[in-house]
mmCIF file of C-alpha atoms in Angstrom:
data_model
loop_
_atom_site.group_PDB
_atom_site.id
_atom_site.type_symbol
_atom_site.label_atom_id
_atom_site.label_comp_id
_atom_site.label_asym_id
_atom_site.label_seq_id
_atom_site.Cartn_x
_atom_site.Cartn_y
_atom_site.Cartn_z
ATOM 1 C CA GLY E 1 69.181 57.477 190.080
ATOM 2 C CA ASN E 2 72.934 57.691 190.371
ATOM 3 C CA SER E 3 74.699 60.656 188.784
ATOM 4 C CA VAL E 4 77.653 63.016 188.989
ATOM 5 C CA THR E 5 77.587 66.763 188.393
ATOM 6 C CA GLN E 6 80.750 68.792 187.996
ATOM 7 C CA MET E 7 81.368 72.431 187.258
ATOM 8 C CA GLU E 8 81.386 73.480 183.667
ATOM 9 C CA GLY E 9 84.551 74.698 182.080
ATOM 10 C CA PRO E 10 86.748 75.805 180.751
ATOM 11 C CA VAL E 11 88.568 76.978 183.841
ATOM 12 C CA THR E 12 91.479 79.286 183.052
ATOM 13 C CA LEU E 13 94.110 80.016 185.697
ATOM 14 C CA SER E 14 97.547 81.520 185.867
ATOM 15 C CA GLU E 15 100.451 79.361 186.930
ATOM 16 C CA GLU E 16 100.723 78.951 190.740
ATOM 17 C CA ALA E 17 97.041 79.827 191.276
ATOM 18 C CA PHE E 18 94.793 77.776 193.551
ATOM 19 C CA LEU E 19 92.494 75.305 191.832
ATOM 20 C CA THR E 20 89.069 74.057 192.844
ATOM 21 C CA ILE E 21 86.850 71.959 190.579
ATOM 22 C CA ASN E 22 83.500 71.226 192.143
ATOM 23 C CA CYS E 23 81.889 67.812 192.000
ATOM 24 C CA THR E 24 78.654 66.666 193.610
ATOM 25 C CA TYR E 25 76.992 63.318 193.339
ATOM 26 C CA THR E 26 73.678 61.539 193.794
ATOM 27 C CA ALA E 27 73.885 57.892 194.745
ATOM 28 C CA THR E 28 72.297 55.244 196.890
ATOM 29 C CA GLY E 29 74.466 53.121 199.082
ATOM 30 C CA TYR E 30 78.160 53.697 199.699
ATOM 31 C CA PRO E 31 79.908 54.429 196.406
ATOM 32 C CA SER E 32 83.584 54.977 195.796
ATOM 33 C CA LEU E 33 84.532 58.346 194.285
ATOM 34 C CA PHE E 34 87.218 59.087 191.716
ATOM 35 C CA TRP E 35 88.959 61.846 189.826
ATOM 36 C CA TYR E 36 90.377 61.025 186.412
ATOM 37 C CA VAL E 37 92.536 63.256 184.195
ATOM 38 C CA GLN E 38 92.710 63.208 180.409
ATOM 39 C CA TYR E 39 95.562 64.849 178.534
ATOM 40 C CA PRO E 40 95.113 65.729 174.849
ATOM 41 C CA GLY E 41 95.033 62.695 172.599
ATOM 42 C CA GLU E 42 95.114 60.205 175.461
ATOM 43 C CA GLY E 43 92.797 58.035 177.523
ATOM 44 C CA LEU E 44 91.708 58.753 181.087
ATOM 45 C CA GLN E 45 94.204 58.246 183.903
ATOM 46 C CA LEU E 46 93.232 57.684 187.499
ATOM 47 C CA LEU E 47 94.293 60.749 189.509
ATOM 48 C CA LEU E 48 92.943 59.855 192.958
ATOM 49 C CA LYS E 49 90.139 58.040 194.700
ATOM 50 C CA ALA E 50 88.327 57.710 198.025
ATOM 51 C CA THR E 51 86.330 54.682 199.049
ATOM 52 C CA LYS E 52 84.415 55.877 202.112
ATOM 53 C CA ALA E 53 83.126 58.998 203.816
ATOM 54 C CA ASP E 54 85.769 61.411 205.164
ATOM 55 C CA ASP E 55 88.548 59.699 203.224
ATOM 56 C CA LYS E 56 90.949 62.049 201.463
ATOM 57 C CA GLY E 57 92.464 60.984 198.166
ATOM 58 C CA SER E 58 95.689 62.667 197.081
ATOM 59 C CA ASN E 59 98.209 62.448 194.261
ATOM 60 C CA LYS E 60 100.669 64.807 192.533
ATOM 61 C CA GLY E 61 99.598 67.732 194.741
ATOM 62 C CA PHE E 62 95.895 67.215 194.018
ATOM 63 C CA GLU E 63 93.491 66.223 196.756
ATOM 64 C CA ALA E 64 89.786 65.627 197.300
ATOM 65 C CA THR E 65 87.776 64.696 200.390
ATOM 66 C CA TYR E 66 84.731 62.421 200.324
ATOM 67 C CA ARG E 67 81.996 64.476 202.030
ATOM 68 C CA LYS E 68 78.879 62.417 202.552
ATOM 69 C CA GLU E 69 76.979 65.179 204.345
ATOM 70 C CA THR E 70 77.273 67.487 201.322
ATOM 71 C CA THR E 71 77.541 64.675 198.724
ATOM 72 C CA SER E 72 80.655 66.319 197.323
ATOM 73 C CA PHE E 73 84.150 65.394 196.183
ATOM 74 C CA HIS E 74 85.764 68.676 195.141
ATOM 75 C CA LEU E 75 89.204 68.566 193.535
ATOM 76 C CA GLU E 76 91.824 71.021 194.832
ATOM 77 C CA LYS E 77 95.440 71.901 194.179
ATOM 78 C CA GLY E 78 97.369 74.625 195.914
ATOM 79 C CA SER E 79 99.560 75.739 193.010
ATOM 80 C CA VAL E 80 98.805 74.682 189.451
ATOM 81 C CA GLN E 81 101.380 74.305 186.706
ATOM 82 C CA VAL E 82 101.097 74.615 182.936
ATOM 83 C CA SER E 83 101.510 70.844 182.768
ATOM 84 C CA ASP E 84 98.229 70.430 184.699
ATOM 85 C CA SER E 85 96.284 71.663 181.668
ATOM 86 C CA ALA E 86 93.909 68.797 180.863
ATOM 87 C CA VAL E 87 90.311 67.656 181.223
ATOM 88 C CA TYR E 88 89.274 66.399 184.655
ATOM 89 C CA PHE E 89 86.443 63.919 185.227
ATOM 90 C CA CYS E 90 84.708 63.152 188.506
ATOM 91 C CA ALA E 91 83.190 59.663 188.768
ATOM 92 C CA LEU E 92 81.485 57.278 191.140
ATOM 93 C CA SER E 93 81.107 53.521 191.274
ATOM 94 C CA GLY E 94 79.702 50.901 193.575
ATOM 95 C CA ALA E 95 76.303 52.466 194.080
ATOM 96 C CA TYR E 96 73.196 50.400 194.702
ATOM 97 C CA GLY E 97 71.275 49.589 191.578
ATOM 98 C CA ASN E 98 74.325 48.883 189.426
ATOM 99 C CA PHE E 99 77.380 48.076 191.473
ATOM 100 C CA ASN E 100 79.698 47.604 188.489
ATOM 101 C CA LYS E 101 78.792 50.710 186.550
ATOM 102 C CA PHE E 102 80.869 53.880 186.523
ATOM 103 C CA TYR E 103 79.018 57.198 186.430
ATOM 104 C CA PHE E 104 81.098 60.034 184.994
ATOM 105 C CA GLY E 105 80.618 63.775 185.130
ATOM 106 C CA SER E 106 80.770 65.685 181.871
ATOM 107 C CA GLY E 107 84.372 66.796 182.369
ATOM 108 C CA THR E 108 85.984 70.151 183.208
ATOM 109 C CA LYS E 109 88.703 71.519 180.990
ATOM 110 C CA LEU E 110 91.523 73.314 182.814
ATOM 111 C CA ASN E 111 93.807 75.748 181.020
ATOM 112 C CA VAL E 112 96.832 77.004 182.935
ATOM 113 C CA LYS E 113 98.662 80.007 181.489
ATOM 114 C CA PRO E 114 102.344 80.690 182.174
ATOM 115 C CA GLU O 1 100.442 51.623 185.977
ATOM 116 C CA ALA O 2 97.662 49.919 184.073
ATOM 117 C CA ASP O 3 98.494 47.635 181.149
ATOM 118 C CA ILE O 4 95.693 48.139 178.672
ATOM 119 C CA TYR O 5 96.317 48.614 174.977
ATOM 120 C CA GLN O 6 94.314 49.832 172.038
ATOM 121 C CA THR O 7 95.104 49.605 168.349
ATOM 122 C CA PRO O 8 95.080 51.418 166.085
ATOM 123 C CA ARG O 9 95.528 54.773 167.789
ATOM 124 C CA TYR O 10 94.265 56.644 164.740
ATOM 125 C CA LEU O 11 92.185 55.368 161.831
ATOM 126 C CA VAL O 12 90.786 57.160 158.775
ATOM 127 C CA ILE O 13 88.540 55.073 156.556
ATOM 128 C CA GLY O 14 85.860 55.428 153.911
ATOM 129 C CA THR O 15 82.139 54.917 154.355
ATOM 130 C CA GLY O 16 80.945 51.320 154.178
ATOM 131 C CA LYS O 17 84.167 49.699 155.371
ATOM 132 C CA LYS O 18 84.199 47.059 158.075
ATOM 133 C CA ILE O 19 86.583 47.828 160.931
ATOM 134 C CA THR O 20 87.660 46.252 164.197
ATOM 135 C CA LEU O 21 89.105 48.243 167.064
ATOM 136 C CA GLU O 22 91.352 46.140 169.254
ATOM 137 C CA CYS O 23 91.581 46.274 173.040
ATOM 138 C CA SER O 24 93.767 44.067 175.221
ATOM 139 C CA GLN O 25 94.672 44.037 178.901
ATOM 140 C CA THR O 26 97.250 41.989 180.752
ATOM 141 C CA MET O 27 95.869 42.463 184.262
ATOM 142 C CA GLY O 28 93.471 39.510 184.232
ATOM 143 C CA HIS O 29 90.443 41.741 184.819
ATOM 144 C CA ASP O 30 87.054 40.143 184.195
ATOM 145 C CA LYS O 31 85.190 43.400 183.598
ATOM 146 C CA MET O 32 85.819 45.406 180.428
ATOM 147 C CA TYR O 33 84.083 48.403 178.871
ATOM 148 C CA TRP O 34 83.868 50.434 175.660
ATOM 149 C CA TYR O 35 83.076 54.127 175.749
ATOM 150 C CA GLN O 36 82.441 56.620 172.966
ATOM 151 C CA GLN O 37 83.669 60.105 173.718
ATOM 152 C CA ASP O 38 82.131 62.994 171.828
ATOM 153 C CA PRO O 39 83.874 66.285 171.035
ATOM 154 C CA GLY O 40 82.206 67.844 174.069
ATOM 155 C CA MET O 41 84.236 65.361 176.147
ATOM 156 C CA GLU O 42 81.330 63.461 177.689
ATOM 157 C CA LEU O 43 81.764 59.684 177.938
ATOM 158 C CA HIS O 44 79.021 57.330 176.762
ATOM 159 C CA LEU O 45 79.059 53.638 177.669
ATOM 160 C CA ILE O 46 78.348 51.578 174.544
ATOM 161 C CA HIS O 47 79.302 48.000 175.559
ATOM 162 C CA TYR O 48 80.508 46.092 178.579
ATOM 163 C CA SER O 49 81.495 42.571 179.549
ATOM 164 C CA TYR O 50 81.734 40.885 182.935
ATOM 165 C CA GLY O 51 83.696 37.911 181.669
ATOM 166 C CA VAL O 52 84.304 35.472 178.839
ATOM 167 C CA ASN O 53 81.220 34.974 176.644
ATOM 168 C CA SER O 54 79.404 37.782 178.462
ATOM 169 C CA THR O 55 78.594 41.012 176.591
ATOM 170 C CA GLU O 56 75.921 43.656 177.105
ATOM 171 C CA LYS O 57 74.885 46.875 175.421
ATOM 172 C CA GLY O 58 75.470 50.078 177.318
ATOM 173 C CA ASP O 59 73.515 53.274 177.711
ATOM 174 C CA LEU O 60 74.158 54.726 174.276
ATOM 175 C CA SER O 61 72.725 52.916 171.301
ATOM 176 C CA SER O 62 75.513 51.848 169.000
ATOM 177 C CA GLU O 63 75.666 50.010 165.706
ATOM 178 C CA SER O 64 78.880 48.342 166.801
ATOM 179 C CA THR O 65 79.224 44.820 168.179
ATOM 180 C CA VAL O 66 81.706 43.277 170.607
ATOM 181 C CA SER O 67 82.968 39.833 171.508
ATOM 182 C CA ARG O 68 84.741 38.376 174.536
ATOM 183 C CA ILE O 69 86.293 35.032 173.687
ATOM 184 C CA ARG O 70 89.360 35.532 175.896
ATOM 185 C CA THR O 71 89.645 37.376 179.186
ATOM 186 C CA GLU O 72 92.353 39.694 177.922
ATOM 187 C CA HIS O 73 90.767 40.659 174.605
ATOM 188 C CA PHE O 74 87.634 42.765 173.934
ATOM 189 C CA PRO O 75 87.423 43.878 170.285
ATOM 190 C CA LEU O 76 84.780 46.229 168.901
ATOM 191 C CA THR O 77 83.537 45.844 165.316
ATOM 192 C CA LEU O 78 81.676 48.157 162.977
ATOM 193 C CA GLU O 79 80.248 46.190 160.043
ATOM 194 C CA SER O 80 79.708 49.253 157.854
ATOM 195 C CA ALA O 81 81.275 52.491 158.994
ATOM 196 C CA ARG O 82 79.474 55.801 158.493
ATOM 197 C CA PRO O 83 80.517 59.429 159.096
ATOM 198 C CA SER O 84 78.295 59.468 162.209
ATOM 199 C CA HIS O 85 80.701 56.905 163.738
ATOM 200 C CA THR O 86 83.499 59.461 163.749
ATOM 201 C CA SER O 87 84.553 59.716 167.394
ATOM 202 C CA GLN O 88 87.091 58.773 170.038
ATOM 203 C CA TYR O 89 86.649 55.205 171.352
ATOM 204 C CA LEU O 90 88.013 54.341 174.793
ATOM 205 C CA CYS O 91 88.414 50.850 176.203
ATOM 206 C CA ALA O 92 88.661 50.197 179.939
ATOM 207 C CA SER O 93 89.014 47.307 182.331
ATOM 208 C CA ARG O 94 88.245 47.119 186.012
ATOM 209 C CA ASN O 95 89.519 45.431 189.141
ATOM 210 C CA THR O 96 87.540 45.473 192.417
ATOM 211 C CA ASP O 97 86.741 49.181 192.356
ATOM 212 C CA THR O 98 88.909 51.082 189.853
ATOM 213 C CA GLN O 99 88.586 51.407 186.108
ATOM 214 C CA TYR O 100 91.739 51.649 183.974
ATOM 215 C CA PHE O 101 91.649 53.127 180.491
ATOM 216 C CA GLY O 102 93.541 52.482 177.304
ATOM 217 C CA PRO O 103 94.942 55.359 175.216
ATOM 218 C CA GLY O 104 91.947 55.419 172.868
ATOM 219 C CA THR O 105 91.334 55.091 169.133
ATOM 220 C CA ARG O 106 90.501 58.216 167.162
ATOM 221 C CA LEU O 107 88.243 57.082 164.295
ATOM 222 C CA THR O 108 87.407 59.287 161.319
ATOM 223 C CA VAL O 109 84.973 58.033 158.685
ATOM 224 C CA LEU O 110 84.967 60.001 155.455
#
C-alpha cells in the first residue's frame, strides 16, 4: 500500500546548522510529494511540494528533490534559525488506489537552539 | 494563503455534552477532510467529503458525525463528548493536488 516514512525526532540543532529530515515513500503510480510545517498551536501549512520525478520544491530556504529512483523526498536547509522550530510532516497524494487521499508521515519535531 | 477557518479554537466541556466544531472555506473546494491529531503528532483521517451531500468515514473509527449541506461548510458533531475525545481536530480542504489546513480546534473533555 501507499505510505510515508520519515525520521523520528526530535532533532535538535544549533542556529545556522545544516538541516536534513529524511523522508521515504511507498506508492504506486505517480504521486505528488509535500512537506508541511506545523508551529505550536496551529494547523499545518504547506512548505513546499513537487509533482513529478526530479522536481525540486523550495520555499523560505528549504528545499526537497523528488527522487523516484530512491523513493525519497528529503527536506534540507542550509542554515536553520530559531524560528524554524516546529514539527515537519512529509506527505504524498495522487497515488493509485486512492487518488484523493493524503498519506502523512508521523512528523519530525525540530528544535533550534540559539 | 489558504482561507479556511475553524471555530472555536479552544473548547473545554464536560462529559456528555453535545458539541459541534465548525469548519468553513472560501476557496470553493469540493474536497474537505477532518483529522484528529494525537499528542504524538500523528494525523488520523476521521471523515472526508468530495462534495455536497457526500460524506465518508476515514481510517480512524470515530464517534463523531459530519454533514456537507453547503460546499463551504463541513461541521463535525459529537453527540455525547467523553474524555477519550480530548484531542486536536484539524479541518482541511483540497484543490487539484494540495491540501490546505485550518488552524485547528483544541478540545478538552473533562
